[in-house]
XYZ file of C-alpha atoms in Angstrom:
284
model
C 17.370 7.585 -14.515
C 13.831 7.274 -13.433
C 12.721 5.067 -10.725
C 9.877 3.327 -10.106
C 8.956 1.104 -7.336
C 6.257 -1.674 -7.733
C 4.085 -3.108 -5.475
C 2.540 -6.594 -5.680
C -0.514 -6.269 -3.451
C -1.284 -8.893 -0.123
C 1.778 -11.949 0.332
C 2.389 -14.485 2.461
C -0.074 -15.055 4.901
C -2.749 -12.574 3.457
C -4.021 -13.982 -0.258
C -6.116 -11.096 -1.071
C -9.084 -12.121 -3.086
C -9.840 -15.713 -3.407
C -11.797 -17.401 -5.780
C -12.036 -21.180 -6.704
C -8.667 -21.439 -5.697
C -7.275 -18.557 -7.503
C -5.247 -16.115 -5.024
C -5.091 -12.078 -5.729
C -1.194 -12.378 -4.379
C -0.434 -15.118 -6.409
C -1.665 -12.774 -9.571
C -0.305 -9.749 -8.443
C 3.242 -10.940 -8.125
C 3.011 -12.275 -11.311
C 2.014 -8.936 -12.931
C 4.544 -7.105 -11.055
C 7.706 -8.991 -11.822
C 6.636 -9.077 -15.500
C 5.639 -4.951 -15.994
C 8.987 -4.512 -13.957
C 10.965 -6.617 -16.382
C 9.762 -4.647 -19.315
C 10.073 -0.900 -17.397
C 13.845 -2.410 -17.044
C 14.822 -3.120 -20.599
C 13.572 0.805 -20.857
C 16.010 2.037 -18.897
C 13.926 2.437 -15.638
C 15.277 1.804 -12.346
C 12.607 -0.799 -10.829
C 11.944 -1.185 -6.738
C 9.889 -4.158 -5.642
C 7.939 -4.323 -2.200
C 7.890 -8.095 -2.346
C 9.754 -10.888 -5.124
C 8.480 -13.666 -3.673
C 5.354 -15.162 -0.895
C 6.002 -12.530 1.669
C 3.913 -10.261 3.641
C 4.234 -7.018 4.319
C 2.069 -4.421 5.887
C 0.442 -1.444 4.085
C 2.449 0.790 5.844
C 5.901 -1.129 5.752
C 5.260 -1.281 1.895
C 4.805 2.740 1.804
C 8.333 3.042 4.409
C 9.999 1.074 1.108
C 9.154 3.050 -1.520
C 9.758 6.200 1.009
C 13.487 4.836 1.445
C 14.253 4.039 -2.277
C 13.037 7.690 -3.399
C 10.375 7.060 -6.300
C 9.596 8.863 -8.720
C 6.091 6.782 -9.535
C 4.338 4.259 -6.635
C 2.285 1.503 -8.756
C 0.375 -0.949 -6.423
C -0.858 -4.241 -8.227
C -4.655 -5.522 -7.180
C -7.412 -7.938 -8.936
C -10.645 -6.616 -7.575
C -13.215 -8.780 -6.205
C -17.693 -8.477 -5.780
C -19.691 -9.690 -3.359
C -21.476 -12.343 -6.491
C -18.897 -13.759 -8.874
C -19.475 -12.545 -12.580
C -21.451 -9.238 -10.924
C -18.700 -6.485 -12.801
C -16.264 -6.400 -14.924
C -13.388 -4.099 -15.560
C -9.987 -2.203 -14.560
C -10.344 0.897 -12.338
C -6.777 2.942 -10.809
C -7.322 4.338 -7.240
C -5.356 7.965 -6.191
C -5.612 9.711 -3.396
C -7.263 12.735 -4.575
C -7.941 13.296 -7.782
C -5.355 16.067 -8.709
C -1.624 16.347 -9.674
C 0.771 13.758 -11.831
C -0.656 10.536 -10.146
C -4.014 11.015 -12.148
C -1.951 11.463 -15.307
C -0.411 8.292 -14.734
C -3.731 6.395 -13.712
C -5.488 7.354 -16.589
C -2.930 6.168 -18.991
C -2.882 2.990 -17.497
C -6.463 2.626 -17.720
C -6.280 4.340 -21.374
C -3.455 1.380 -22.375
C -5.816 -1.843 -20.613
C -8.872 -0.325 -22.178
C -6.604 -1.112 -25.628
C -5.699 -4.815 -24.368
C -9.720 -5.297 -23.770
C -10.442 -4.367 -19.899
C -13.675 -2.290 -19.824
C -12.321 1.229 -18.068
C -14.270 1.640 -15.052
C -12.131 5.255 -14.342
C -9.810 6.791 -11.706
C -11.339 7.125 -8.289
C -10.592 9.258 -5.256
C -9.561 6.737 -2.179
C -7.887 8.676 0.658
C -8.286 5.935 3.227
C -5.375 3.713 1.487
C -2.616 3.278 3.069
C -0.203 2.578 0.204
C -1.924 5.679 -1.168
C -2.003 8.019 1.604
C 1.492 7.145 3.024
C 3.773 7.685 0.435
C 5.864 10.305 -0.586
C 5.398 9.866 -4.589
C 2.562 10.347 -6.796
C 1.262 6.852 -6.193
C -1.641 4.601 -7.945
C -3.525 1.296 -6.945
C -4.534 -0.278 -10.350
C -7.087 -3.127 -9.645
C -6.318 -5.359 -12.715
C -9.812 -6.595 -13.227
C -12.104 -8.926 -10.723
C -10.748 -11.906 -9.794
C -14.365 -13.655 -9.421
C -15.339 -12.597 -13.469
C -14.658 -15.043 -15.616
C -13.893 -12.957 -18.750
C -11.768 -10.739 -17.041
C -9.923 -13.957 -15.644
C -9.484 -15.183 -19.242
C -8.415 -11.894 -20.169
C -6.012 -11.768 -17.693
C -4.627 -15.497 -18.354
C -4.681 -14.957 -22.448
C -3.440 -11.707 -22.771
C -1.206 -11.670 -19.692
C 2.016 -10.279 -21.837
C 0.079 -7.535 -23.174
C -2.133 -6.876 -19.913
C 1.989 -6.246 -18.683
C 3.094 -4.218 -22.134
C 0.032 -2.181 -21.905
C 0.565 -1.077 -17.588
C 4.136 -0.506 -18.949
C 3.392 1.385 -21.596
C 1.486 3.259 -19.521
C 3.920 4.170 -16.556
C 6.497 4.891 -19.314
C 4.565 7.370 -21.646
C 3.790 9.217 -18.217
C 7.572 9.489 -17.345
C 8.104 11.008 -20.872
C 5.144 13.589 -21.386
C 6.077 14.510 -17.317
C 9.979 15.663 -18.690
C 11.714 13.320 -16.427
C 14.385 14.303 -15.386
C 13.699 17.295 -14.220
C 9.598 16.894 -14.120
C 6.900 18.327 -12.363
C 5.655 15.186 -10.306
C 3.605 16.172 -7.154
C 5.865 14.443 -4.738
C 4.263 14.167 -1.205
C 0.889 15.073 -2.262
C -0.556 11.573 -1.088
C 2.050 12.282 2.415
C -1.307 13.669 4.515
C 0.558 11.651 7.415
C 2.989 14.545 8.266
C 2.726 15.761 11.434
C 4.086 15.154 15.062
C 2.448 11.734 15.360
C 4.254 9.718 12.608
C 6.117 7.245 14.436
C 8.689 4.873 13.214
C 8.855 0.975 12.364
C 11.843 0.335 14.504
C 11.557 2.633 17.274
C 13.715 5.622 16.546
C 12.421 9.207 16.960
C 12.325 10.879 14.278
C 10.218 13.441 15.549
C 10.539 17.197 15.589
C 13.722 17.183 13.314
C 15.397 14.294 15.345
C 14.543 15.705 18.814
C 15.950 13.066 21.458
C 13.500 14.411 23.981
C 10.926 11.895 25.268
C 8.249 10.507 23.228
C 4.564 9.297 24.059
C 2.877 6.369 22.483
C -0.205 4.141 23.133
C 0.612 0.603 23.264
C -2.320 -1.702 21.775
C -0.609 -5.107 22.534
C 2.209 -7.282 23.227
C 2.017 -10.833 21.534
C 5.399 -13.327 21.245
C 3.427 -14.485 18.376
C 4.382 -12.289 15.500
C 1.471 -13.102 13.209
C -1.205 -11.767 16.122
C 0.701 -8.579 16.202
C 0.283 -8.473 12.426
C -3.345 -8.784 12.289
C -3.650 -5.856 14.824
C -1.039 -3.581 12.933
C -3.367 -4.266 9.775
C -6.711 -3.540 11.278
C -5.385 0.009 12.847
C -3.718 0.550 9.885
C -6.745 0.264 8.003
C -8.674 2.510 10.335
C -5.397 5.285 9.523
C -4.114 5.371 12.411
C -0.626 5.581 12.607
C 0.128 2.143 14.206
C 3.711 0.473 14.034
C 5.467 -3.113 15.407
C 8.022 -3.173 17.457
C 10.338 -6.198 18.445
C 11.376 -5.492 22.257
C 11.923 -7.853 25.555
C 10.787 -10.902 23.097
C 7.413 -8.950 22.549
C 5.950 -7.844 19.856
C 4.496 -4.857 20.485
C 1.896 -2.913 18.337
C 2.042 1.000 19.257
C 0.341 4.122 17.703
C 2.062 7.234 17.022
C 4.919 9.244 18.683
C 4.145 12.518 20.922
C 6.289 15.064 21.969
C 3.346 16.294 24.226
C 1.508 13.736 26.652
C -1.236 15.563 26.240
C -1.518 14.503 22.735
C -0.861 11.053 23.663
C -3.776 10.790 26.101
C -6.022 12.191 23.362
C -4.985 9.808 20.898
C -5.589 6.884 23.805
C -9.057 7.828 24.707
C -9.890 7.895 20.939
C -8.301 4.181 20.455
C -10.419 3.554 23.769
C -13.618 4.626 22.196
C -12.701 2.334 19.063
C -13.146 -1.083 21.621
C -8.422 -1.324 22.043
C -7.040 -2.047 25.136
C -4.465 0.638 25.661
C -1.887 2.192 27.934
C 1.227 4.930 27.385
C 4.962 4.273 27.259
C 7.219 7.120 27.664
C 10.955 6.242 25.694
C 13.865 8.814 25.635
């Protein structure tokens, strides 16, 4: 059976896009639970990052869909301009533009294109995290801009086809790929292999599951969980390869995992030139 996992962009305390009281999570949920629903009564096995108001980071959302093994990664998104009513129009972010995650972008685009989205393409966008992090060919579809009217009534009056059509999409990929037993390009968007991957909870998990000490740069300690957040996001979104950790009552935000200090004091001077307050911890 193929599996798919589904990601409802932002949650909880991060709304996404806002406009005139309209929320990008509240929209993206939506969408997700609904394309889910029909990818189920097809006989797909369907993951969800989030089912309810919940955040999670970019990262933590590509460590799910890691765990549960996907075959496809499909992140939910309305986009958003600087002017409301400036564009108009659905457009599928990849990684790079190769391999069976372009396949599967351009079918979705092909199937909202049908429903009445203008196709603004399939672009290249390597500094995602959701993209660059996971193991599975893995797309960001941004379901039209949330501060365009017509695309807002789109979405609104043809919501159960908007959700057919993504479906539809996903599932004719699936088929023309041969699952089982297809060629998907799993771990093409994984460019975060390497010794300084880290884990969300602490472990190793380095070098095979080498219990020798490990190096990383600490970037803060907050008892306050939702400061911790808010610095876990922004390194994220600079790509580096930040994680929480819950220890002593602290919450502390770390970057990457060295088997060599050496490496670790490189990666601290660099966090150093990016304005962080840093030091190293050394855990067996």
């Amino acid at each position: 059976m193929a599996k798919v996992v589904l990601d409802a962009g932002h949650g909880g305390v991060e709304p996404g896009a806002v406009h005139e009281g309209r929320q990008e999570k509240d929209d993206t949920l939506r969408l997700t639970l609904a394309v889910g629903e029909i990818l189920e009564d097809n006989g797909v096995e369907v993951v969800y990052t989030r089912t309810e108001d919940v955040y999670d980071t970019p990262l933590q959302k590509a460590q799910i869909a890691n765990a549960e093994g996907g075959d496809f990664f499909v992140s939910f998104h309305r986009n958003s301009s600087p002017e409301a009513n400036q564009y108009s129009g659905v457009e599928s972010l990849v990684y790079d533009l190769s391999g069976e995650k372009v396949a599967l972008a351009e079918a979705i685009n092909e199937e909202l294109a049908e429903v009445g989205f203008r196709d603004l393409g399939v672009k290249e966008r390597p500094d995602l995290i959701v993209l660059k992090r996971t193991q599975m060919p893995a797309v960001l579809v941004e379901v039209g801009f949330l501060n365009t009217d017509a695309d807002n009534q789109l979405f609104d009056g043809q919501f159960a086809a908007i959700a057919e059509a993504i479906a539809g999409g996903i599932l004719s990929t699936l088929e023309s790929g041969g699952y089982p037993g297809g060629d998907y390009d799993s771990g093409a968007n994984d460019s975060g292999a390497g010794e300084n991957t880290g884990t969300g909870n602490g472990s190793s998990g380095v070098n095979g599951g080498n219990t020798a000490k490990l190096y990383r740069v600490q970037t803060g300690a907050y008892r306050n969980r939702s400061y911790a957040e808010d610095l876990l996001y922004r390194l994220q979104q600079q790509n580096y390869p930040a994680f929480l950790l819950y220890d002593d009552g602290l919450y502390k935000v770390q970057v990457g995992a060295f088997a060599q200090l050496d490496n670790a004091v490189k990666m601290e001077a660099a966090l150093r030139r990016a304005g962080y307050s840093t030091f190293i911890t050394a855990e067996a």
